[in-house]
mmCIF file of C-alpha atoms and ligand atoms in Angstrom:
data_model
loop_
_atom_site.group_PDB
_atom_site.id
_atom_site.type_symbol
_atom_site.label_atom_id
_atom_site.label_comp_id
_atom_site.label_asym_id
_atom_site.label_seq_id
_atom_site.Cartn_x
_atom_site.Cartn_y
_atom_site.Cartn_z
ATOM 1 C CA MET A 1 155.548 107.559 93.001
ATOM 2 C CA GLN A 2 157.151 104.175 92.975
ATOM 3 C CA ARG A 3 160.498 105.745 93.403
ATOM 4 C CA ARG A 4 159.266 107.769 96.401
ATOM 5 C CA ASN A 5 157.899 104.587 98.022
ATOM 6 C CA PHE A 6 161.126 102.841 97.412
ATOM 7 C CA LEU A 7 163.020 105.707 99.000
ATOM 8 C CA SER A 8 160.865 105.893 102.099
ATOM 9 C CA PHE A 9 160.925 102.117 102.656
ATOM 10 C CA GLY A 10 164.642 102.135 102.082
ATOM 11 C CA LEU A 11 165.039 104.868 104.659
ATOM 12 C CA ALA A 12 162.858 103.064 107.198
ATOM 13 C CA GLY A 13 164.993 99.967 106.726
ATOM 14 C CA ILE A 14 168.199 101.899 107.193
ATOM 15 C CA THR A 15 166.838 103.706 110.271
ATOM 16 C CA SER A 16 165.726 100.458 111.859
ATOM 17 C CA GLN A 17 169.128 98.924 111.168
ATOM 18 C CA LEU A 18 170.905 101.905 112.647
ATOM 19 C CA PHE A 19 168.905 101.999 115.833
ATOM 20 C CA GLY A 20 168.543 98.252 116.166
ATOM 21 C CA LYS A 21 164.776 98.505 116.412
ATOM 22 C CA SER A 22 162.107 96.667 114.580
ATOM 23 C CA LEU A 23 159.437 98.637 112.828
ATOM 24 C CA ASP A 24 156.878 95.888 112.315
ATOM 25 C CA ASN A 25 153.999 95.189 114.719
ATOM 26 C CA GLN A 26 152.215 98.420 113.782
ATOM 27 C CA GLY A 27 155.334 100.469 114.212
ATOM 28 C CA VAL A 28 155.625 99.842 117.965
ATOM 29 C CA LYS A 29 159.194 100.409 119.044
ATOM 30 C CA ASN A 30 160.545 99.270 122.375
ATOM 31 C CA ASN A 31 163.677 98.889 124.330
ATOM 32 C CA PRO A 32 164.060 95.212 125.080
ATOM 33 C CA ILE A 33 164.646 94.055 128.641
ATOM 34 C CA VAL A 34 165.004 90.733 130.421
ATOM 35 C CA ILE A 35 164.743 90.130 134.158
ATOM 36 C CA SER A 36 165.171 86.912 136.077
ATOM 37 C CA THR A 37 165.231 85.561 139.594
ATOM 38 C CA TRP A 38 168.348 85.033 141.688
ATOM 39 C CA GLU A 39 172.025 85.327 140.945
ATOM 40 C CA HIS A 40 172.093 82.561 138.369
ATOM 41 C CA GLY A 41 169.799 84.839 136.395
ATOM 42 C CA LEU A 42 172.934 86.743 135.339
ATOM 43 C CA ASP A 43 174.191 83.914 133.124
ATOM 44 C CA ALA A 44 170.698 83.119 131.923
ATOM 45 C CA ASN A 45 170.092 86.789 131.046
ATOM 46 C CA LYS A 46 173.174 86.831 128.817
ATOM 47 C CA ALA A 47 171.723 84.118 126.593
ATOM 48 C CA ALA A 48 168.356 85.869 126.509
ATOM 49 C CA TRP A 49 169.956 89.237 125.711
ATOM 50 C CA GLU A 50 171.811 87.720 122.744
ATOM 51 C CA ILE A 51 168.399 87.191 121.197
ATOM 52 C CA LEU A 52 166.622 90.322 122.440
ATOM 53 C CA SER A 53 169.391 92.699 121.406
ATOM 54 C CA LYS A 54 169.112 91.410 117.835
ATOM 55 C CA ASN A 55 165.386 92.095 117.785
ATOM 56 C CA GLY A 56 164.571 88.452 118.511
ATOM 57 C CA LYS A 57 161.338 87.320 120.104
ATOM 58 C CA ALA A 58 160.810 87.421 123.862
ATOM 59 C CA LEU A 59 159.598 83.822 123.705
ATOM 60 C CA ASP A 60 162.846 82.597 122.140
ATOM 61 C CA ALA A 61 164.834 84.726 124.579
ATOM 62 C CA VAL A 62 163.254 83.319 127.739
ATOM 63 C CA GLU A 63 163.558 79.739 126.534
ATOM 64 C CA ALA A 64 167.236 80.164 125.612
ATOM 65 C CA GLY A 65 167.877 82.014 128.875
ATOM 66 C CA VAL A 66 166.515 79.489 131.328
ATOM 67 C CA LYS A 67 168.098 76.603 129.392
ATOM 68 C CA VAL A 68 171.455 77.904 130.640
ATOM 69 C CA SER A 69 170.368 77.296 134.249
ATOM 70 C CA GLU A 70 168.784 73.950 133.398
ATOM 71 C CA ALA A 71 172.035 72.627 131.941
ATOM 72 C CA ASP A 72 174.285 73.916 134.749
ATOM 73 C CA PRO A 73 175.158 71.079 137.168
ATOM 74 C CA ASN A 74 176.251 73.615 139.799
ATOM 75 C CA ILE A 75 172.737 74.987 140.155
ATOM 76 C CA THR A 76 171.168 72.511 142.539
ATOM 77 C CA THR A 77 167.630 73.792 142.176
ATOM 78 C CA VAL A 78 166.995 73.664 138.437
ATOM 79 C CA GLY A 79 167.307 70.902 135.820
ATOM 80 C CA TYR A 80 170.533 68.886 135.659
ATOM 81 C CA GLY A 81 172.155 68.815 139.101
ATOM 82 C CA GLY A 82 168.878 69.669 140.844
ATOM 83 C CA PHE A 83 168.506 68.087 144.277
ATOM 84 C CA PRO A 84 166.150 65.113 144.244
ATOM 85 C CA ASP A 85 162.996 64.309 146.146
ATOM 86 C CA ARG A 86 163.147 62.211 149.311
ATOM 87 C CA ASP A 87 163.271 59.024 147.202
ATOM 88 C CA GLY A 88 166.367 60.235 145.386
ATOM 89 C CA ARG A 89 164.549 61.097 142.124
ATOM 90 C CA VAL A 90 165.060 64.369 140.288
ATOM 91 C CA THR A 91 161.623 65.529 139.139
ATOM 92 C CA LEU A 92 161.286 68.759 137.208
ATOM 93 C CA ASP A 93 158.557 71.388 136.742
ATOM 94 C CA ALA A 94 158.510 74.092 134.054
ATOM 95 C CA CYS A 95 156.202 76.384 132.125
ATOM 96 C CA ILE A 96 156.311 78.994 129.393
ATOM 97 C CA MET A 97 153.842 81.637 128.239
ATOM 98 C CA ASP A 98 153.836 83.978 125.249
ATOM 99 C CA GLU A 99 152.273 87.286 124.210
ATOM 100 C CA ASN A 100 149.157 85.618 122.838
ATOM 101 C CA SER A 101 148.343 83.847 126.114
ATOM 102 C CA ASN A 102 149.568 80.587 124.615
ATOM 103 C CA CYS A 103 151.103 78.492 127.335
ATOM 104 C CA GLY A 104 152.659 75.111 127.913
ATOM 105 C CA SER A 105 153.760 73.272 130.992
ATOM 106 C CA VAL A 106 155.309 70.057 132.239
ATOM 107 C CA ALA A 107 155.359 68.783 135.801
ATOM 108 C CA PHE A 108 156.841 65.834 137.648
ATOM 109 C CA LEU A 109 159.032 65.152 134.624
ATOM 110 C CA GLU A 110 162.112 62.974 135.044
ATOM 111 C CA HIS A 111 165.246 62.393 132.938
ATOM 112 C CA ILE A 112 164.962 65.375 130.603
ATOM 113 C CA MET A 113 167.611 68.092 130.753
ATOM 114 C CA HIS A 114 165.433 70.840 129.259
ATOM 115 C CA PRO A 115 161.878 70.684 130.612
ATOM 116 C CA ILE A 116 161.299 74.255 129.375
ATOM 117 C CA SER A 117 161.664 73.113 125.774
ATOM 118 C CA VAL A 118 159.230 70.264 126.382
ATOM 119 C CA ALA A 119 156.813 72.814 127.860
ATOM 120 C CA ARG A 120 157.184 74.940 124.730
ATOM 121 C CA LEU A 121 156.453 71.921 122.569
ATOM 122 C CA VAL A 122 153.342 71.139 124.635
ATOM 123 C CA MET A 123 152.264 74.718 123.889
ATOM 124 C CA GLU A 124 153.025 74.564 120.190
ATOM 125 C CA LYS A 125 152.213 70.985 119.229
ATOM 126 C CA THR A 126 149.384 69.778 121.426
ATOM 127 C CA PRO A 127 145.825 70.910 122.132
ATOM 128 C CA HIS A 128 146.718 70.931 125.861
ATOM 129 C CA VAL A 129 148.489 73.188 128.323
ATOM 130 C CA MET A 130 150.012 70.716 130.742
ATOM 131 C CA LEU A 131 151.538 67.226 130.622
ATOM 132 C CA VAL A 132 152.860 65.449 133.700
ATOM 133 C CA GLY A 133 154.997 62.507 134.749
ATOM 134 C CA GLU A 134 155.253 59.554 132.387
ATOM 135 C CA GLY A 135 152.975 61.161 129.827
ATOM 136 C CA ALA A 136 155.255 64.183 129.654
ATOM 137 C CA LEU A 137 158.311 61.917 129.400
ATOM 138 C CA ASP A 138 156.755 59.847 126.573
ATOM 139 C CA PHE A 139 155.876 63.038 124.738
ATOM 140 C CA ALA A 140 159.429 64.349 125.146
ATOM 141 C CA LEU A 141 161.039 61.114 123.952
ATOM 142 C CA LYS A 142 158.723 60.906 120.942
ATOM 143 C CA ASN A 143 159.810 64.415 120.049
ATOM 144 C CA GLY A 144 163.502 63.657 120.043
ATOM 145 C CA PHE A 145 164.538 64.557 123.596
ATOM 146 C CA LYS A 146 167.158 62.265 125.148
ATOM 147 C CA LYS A 147 166.675 60.345 128.388
ATOM 148 C CA GLU A 148 169.475 61.314 130.761
ATOM 149 C CA ASN A 149 170.533 60.765 134.341
ATOM 150 C CA LEU A 150 170.079 64.161 136.004
ATOM 151 C CA LEU A 151 171.239 63.119 139.480
ATOM 152 C CA THR A 152 174.815 64.372 139.820
ATOM 153 C CA PRO A 153 177.240 62.873 142.368
ATOM 154 C CA VAL A 154 176.989 66.103 144.411
ATOM 155 C CA ALA A 155 173.188 65.920 144.535
ATOM 156 C CA GLU A 156 173.267 62.230 145.401
ATOM 157 C CA LYS A 157 175.708 62.866 148.245
ATOM 158 C CA ALA A 158 173.551 65.695 149.615
ATOM 159 C CA TRP A 159 170.484 63.448 149.456
ATOM 160 C CA LYS A 160 172.257 60.636 151.321
ATOM 161 C CA GLU A 161 173.312 63.101 154.001
ATOM 162 C CA TRP A 162 169.760 64.374 154.282
ATOM 163 C CA LEU A 163 168.481 60.817 154.658
ATOM 164 C CA ARG A 164 170.355 60.414 157.953
ATOM 165 C CA GLU A 165 167.854 62.708 159.672
ATOM 166 C CA ALA A 166 165.234 62.869 156.917
ATOM 167 C CA LYS A 167 163.697 66.074 158.279
ATOM 168 C CA TYR A 168 161.716 68.162 155.807
ATOM 169 C CA GLU A 169 162.255 71.752 156.825
ATOM 170 C CA PRO A 170 162.746 74.217 153.994
ATOM 171 C CA VAL A 171 165.350 76.734 155.118
ATOM 172 C CA ILE A 172 164.778 80.404 154.306
ATOM 173 C CA ASN A 173 166.934 81.510 151.390
ATOM 174 C CA PHE A 174 168.971 78.360 151.683
ATOM 175 C CA GLU A 175 169.999 78.080 148.084
ATOM 176 C CA ASN A 176 168.904 74.475 147.805
ATOM 177 C CA ASN A 177 165.363 75.408 148.540
ATOM 178 C CA HIS A 178 164.791 78.730 146.830
ATOM 179 C CA ASP A 179 166.468 79.020 143.509
ATOM 180 C CA THR A 180 163.907 78.451 140.815
ATOM 181 C CA ILE A 181 164.601 80.487 137.728
ATOM 182 C CA GLY A 182 161.740 82.650 136.573
ATOM 183 C CA MET A 183 162.471 84.905 133.609
ATOM 184 C CA ILE A 184 160.402 87.572 131.896
ATOM 185 C CA ALA A 185 161.289 89.499 128.757
ATOM 186 C CA LEU A 186 159.926 92.360 126.697
ATOM 187 C CA ASP A 187 161.156 92.395 123.105
ATOM 188 C CA ALA A 188 161.716 95.142 120.546
ATOM 189 C CA ASN A 189 158.210 94.613 119.205
ATOM 190 C CA GLY A 190 156.737 95.303 122.629
ATOM 191 C CA ASN A 191 155.777 91.686 123.250
ATOM 192 C CA LEU A 192 156.123 89.964 126.598
ATOM 193 C CA SER A 193 156.891 86.312 127.355
ATOM 194 C CA GLY A 194 157.982 84.372 130.414
ATOM 195 C CA ALA A 195 159.485 81.063 131.493
ATOM 196 C CA CYS A 196 159.859 79.323 134.819
ATOM 197 C CA THR A 197 161.772 76.108 135.556
ATOM 198 C CA THR A 198 162.797 74.248 138.707
ATOM 199 C CA SER A 199 163.604 70.969 140.370
ATOM 200 C CA GLY A 200 161.241 72.122 143.118
ATOM 201 C CA MET A 201 161.784 71.934 146.825
ATOM 202 C CA SER A 202 164.613 69.593 147.750
ATOM 203 C CA TRP A 203 163.499 66.440 149.599
ATOM 204 C CA LYS A 204 159.850 66.948 148.638
ATOM 205 C CA MET A 205 157.492 63.972 148.618
ATOM 206 C CA HIS A 206 157.662 61.917 145.441
ATOM 207 C CA GLY A 207 154.977 63.294 143.143
ATOM 208 C CA ARG A 208 154.859 66.755 144.714
ATOM 209 C CA VAL A 209 154.409 69.589 142.223
ATOM 210 C CA GLY A 210 154.986 73.221 143.187
ATOM 211 C CA ASP A 211 153.838 76.522 141.756
ATOM 212 C CA SER A 212 156.488 76.802 139.068
ATOM 213 C CA PRO A 213 154.673 74.864 136.302
ATOM 214 C CA ILE A 214 151.233 76.217 137.234
ATOM 215 C CA ILE A 215 150.188 79.045 134.920
ATOM 216 C CA GLY A 216 148.993 81.894 137.128
ATOM 217 C CA ALA A 217 150.941 80.703 140.162
ATOM 218 C CA GLY A 218 154.621 80.448 139.194
ATOM 219 C CA LEU A 219 154.266 82.543 136.033
ATOM 220 C CA TYR A 220 151.754 84.718 134.258
ATOM 221 C CA VAL A 221 151.933 86.894 131.162
ATOM 222 C CA ASP A 222 149.309 89.328 129.919
ATOM 223 C CA ASN A 223 150.597 91.198 126.916
ATOM 224 C CA GLU A 224 148.270 94.124 127.601
ATOM 225 C CA VAL A 225 149.594 94.719 131.094
ATOM 226 C CA GLY A 226 152.740 92.904 132.131
ATOM 227 C CA ALA A 227 154.151 89.656 133.451
ATOM 228 C CA ALA A 228 155.203 88.181 136.780
ATOM 229 C CA CYS A 229 156.945 85.124 138.169
ATOM 230 C CA ALA A 230 157.438 83.653 141.619
ATOM 231 C CA THR A 231 160.072 81.869 143.643
ATOM 232 C CA GLY A 232 160.018 80.335 147.101
ATOM 233 C CA VAL A 233 157.612 77.957 148.794
ATOM 234 C CA GLY A 234 155.235 76.930 146.038
ATOM 235 C CA GLU A 235 152.422 75.890 148.361
ATOM 236 C CA ALA A 236 152.033 79.519 149.470
ATOM 237 C CA VAL A 237 152.194 80.834 145.911
ATOM 238 C CA ILE A 238 149.575 78.400 144.589
ATOM 239 C CA ARG A 239 147.123 79.335 147.349
ATOM 240 C CA THR A 240 147.091 82.939 146.221
ATOM 241 C CA VAL A 241 147.604 82.285 142.476
ATOM 242 C CA GLY A 242 150.459 84.686 143.056
ATOM 243 C CA SER A 243 151.757 85.663 139.613
ATOM 244 C CA HIS A 244 148.268 86.201 138.224
ATOM 245 C CA LEU A 245 147.493 88.333 141.251
ATOM 246 C CA VAL A 246 150.559 90.490 140.602
ATOM 247 C CA VAL A 247 149.557 91.016 136.956
ATOM 248 C CA GLU A 248 145.979 91.901 137.916
ATOM 249 C CA LEU A 249 147.265 94.416 140.464
ATOM 250 C CA MET A 250 149.407 96.003 137.757
ATOM 251 C CA ARG A 251 146.300 96.159 135.577
ATOM 252 C CA GLN A 252 144.657 98.195 138.340
ATOM 253 C CA GLY A 253 147.502 100.680 138.084
ATOM 254 C CA LYS A 254 150.054 99.496 140.626
ATOM 255 C CA SER A 255 153.735 99.675 139.743
ATOM 256 C CA PRO A 256 155.511 96.296 139.422
ATOM 257 C CA GLU A 257 157.085 96.663 142.873
ATOM 258 C CA LYS A 258 153.823 97.726 144.563
ATOM 259 C CA ALA A 259 151.963 94.863 142.887
ATOM 260 C CA CYS A 260 154.585 92.359 144.107
ATOM 261 C CA LYS A 261 154.373 93.883 147.593
ATOM 262 C CA ALA A 262 150.589 93.544 147.727
ATOM 263 C CA ALA A 263 150.808 89.909 146.624
ATOM 264 C CA VAL A 264 153.405 89.190 149.314
ATOM 265 C CA GLU A 265 151.142 90.858 151.892
ATOM 266 C CA ARG A 266 148.224 88.691 150.740
ATOM 267 C CA ILE A 267 150.342 85.594 151.399
ATOM 268 C CA MET A 268 151.326 86.916 154.816
ATOM 269 C CA GLN A 269 147.662 87.460 155.674
ATOM 270 C CA ARG A 270 146.641 83.983 154.552
ATOM 271 C CA PHE A 271 149.604 81.749 155.320
ATOM 272 C CA LYS A 272 150.140 80.919 158.996
ATOM 273 C CA GLY A 273 153.831 80.473 159.604
ATOM 274 C CA PHE A 274 154.907 82.854 156.841
ATOM 275 C CA GLU A 275 157.763 83.986 159.140
ATOM 276 C CA LYS A 276 159.435 80.679 158.404
ATOM 277 C CA ILE A 277 159.188 80.714 154.632
ATOM 278 C CA GLN A 278 160.396 82.751 151.698
ATOM 279 C CA VAL A 279 158.306 83.832 148.719
ATOM 280 C CA GLY A 280 159.475 86.398 146.199
ATOM 281 C CA PHE A 281 157.737 87.908 143.188
ATOM 282 C CA LEU A 282 159.332 89.613 140.205
ATOM 283 C CA ALA A 283 157.341 91.661 137.695
ATOM 284 C CA LEU A 284 157.733 93.657 134.498
ATOM 285 C CA ASN A 285 155.119 95.873 132.935
ATOM 286 C CA LYS A 286 154.421 96.736 129.336
ATOM 287 C CA LYS A 287 156.444 99.953 129.652
ATOM 288 C CA GLY A 288 159.552 98.034 130.660
ATOM 289 C CA GLU A 289 159.324 99.039 134.340
ATOM 290 C CA TYR A 290 160.236 96.278 136.755
ATOM 291 C CA GLY A 291 160.209 95.528 140.456
ATOM 292 C CA ALA A 292 160.267 92.781 143.050
ATOM 293 C CA TYR A 293 159.193 92.096 146.597
ATOM 294 C CA CYS A 294 159.677 89.196 148.989
ATOM 295 C CA ILE A 295 158.813 88.080 152.510
ATOM 296 C CA GLN A 296 162.350 87.680 153.800
ATOM 297 C CA LYS A 297 165.525 89.560 153.013
ATOM 298 C CA GLY A 298 167.849 87.790 150.638
ATOM 299 C CA PHE A 299 165.957 87.530 147.357
ATOM 300 C CA ASN A 300 167.739 89.091 144.418
ATOM 301 C CA TYR A 301 167.149 89.359 140.699
ATOM 302 C CA ALA A 302 169.117 90.112 137.552
ATOM 303 C CA VAL A 303 168.267 92.800 134.983
ATOM 304 C CA TYR A 304 169.646 93.197 131.457
ATOM 305 C CA SER A 305 168.468 95.996 129.184
ATOM 306 C CA GLY A 306 169.833 98.783 127.013
ATOM 307 C CA LYS A 307 170.229 100.800 130.239
ATOM 308 C CA VAL A 308 171.204 98.172 132.809
ATOM 309 C CA ASN A 309 174.148 96.028 131.908
ATOM 310 C CA ASN A 310 173.138 92.746 133.521
ATOM 311 C CA GLN A 311 173.138 93.729 137.185
ATOM 312 C CA LEU A 312 171.862 92.131 140.326
ATOM 313 C CA PHE A 313 169.337 93.969 142.535
ATOM 314 C CA ASP A 314 167.998 93.154 145.997
ATOM 315 C CA GLY A 315 164.268 92.666 146.239
ATOM 316 C CA LYS A 316 162.678 94.744 149.029
ATOM 317 C CA SER A 317 161.314 92.605 151.799
ATOM 318 C CA ALA A 318 158.443 92.679 154.218
ATOM 319 C CA ILE A 319 160.380 91.375 157.213
HETATM 320 C C1 SD4 B 1 158.595 75.190 144.300
HETATM 321 N N1 SD4 B 1 158.693 77.544 143.885
HETATM 322 O O1 SD4 B 1 158.731 74.091 143.794
HETATM 323 C C2 SD4 B 1 159.445 76.315 143.781
HETATM 324 C C3 SD4 B 1 160.718 76.317 144.546
HETATM 325 C C4 SD4 B 1 161.522 77.526 144.344
HETATM 326 O O2 SD4 B 1 163.387 78.690 144.317
HETATM 327 O O3 SD4 B 1 161.069 78.579 143.997
HETATM 328 N N2 SD4 B 1 162.753 77.517 144.502
HETATM 329 O O4 SD4 B 1 157.825 75.404 145.239
#
């Protein structure tokens, strides 16, 4: 008897090693996948896939993935190198959510290269979901994060140029205004997690917070159904609690793309002047199906899975 048990466990172990799949979590087996917004999602996906392809957790994958964008000074819309607000201050928003509906968020955070990791710590170490401004900074510093200058010479120059006219007019798909990274992953155990991080709209008012750190707006994960994230003008996304809406529409049976489309249409019904703004949603369901939809042409997203080798796709658009 004991020998038979030993043999069957041994075989299960060998099979799982061979096929690279985990057999825990009640035997659920899945093909991992990670998807993320915009072209810089390609580099971010690579870091996430490193973890997912070794049967790592979706939560660890999304954190590691978006950290790549946060640390890249050439991405002027996320983390280090992000364009500042109209007072020349780089203020960051980020949130993270796991398969158990645990979530953490930071907003209006300055001087910290990896707001997503602070958001994760808020989730794991505090009784709260969201910390903002100085409170978030104090919390980060007490937990070993370093205070850094995130305003790069390029961002400072762009800000000084903007100051000459000081006109606040977000430009559709202009990379400085619409390049938040939202990332969603499904791991080998069939668990979903997501992360979203941004420096927000360039030249925003000091203190402005967008949708990206708001659970339900910039990101939402429901491990029963799927997950969604948003990019574009946060004011429009918050008004419709966009990512939560997408997940609820998937719960009602819509495919990821159809759910994103319906959420975009809701914004277009409610938001006067939608012709002048971009909003894009990206979604993944529990089966690993994904899709996107946006108001304007020009939104793309990156997919990495066992079947898709880190490719960029165009989101369908309403206009
Ligand atoms: C915001 N949604 O702060 C963010 C901006 C963005 O791609 O998505 N940029 O409103």
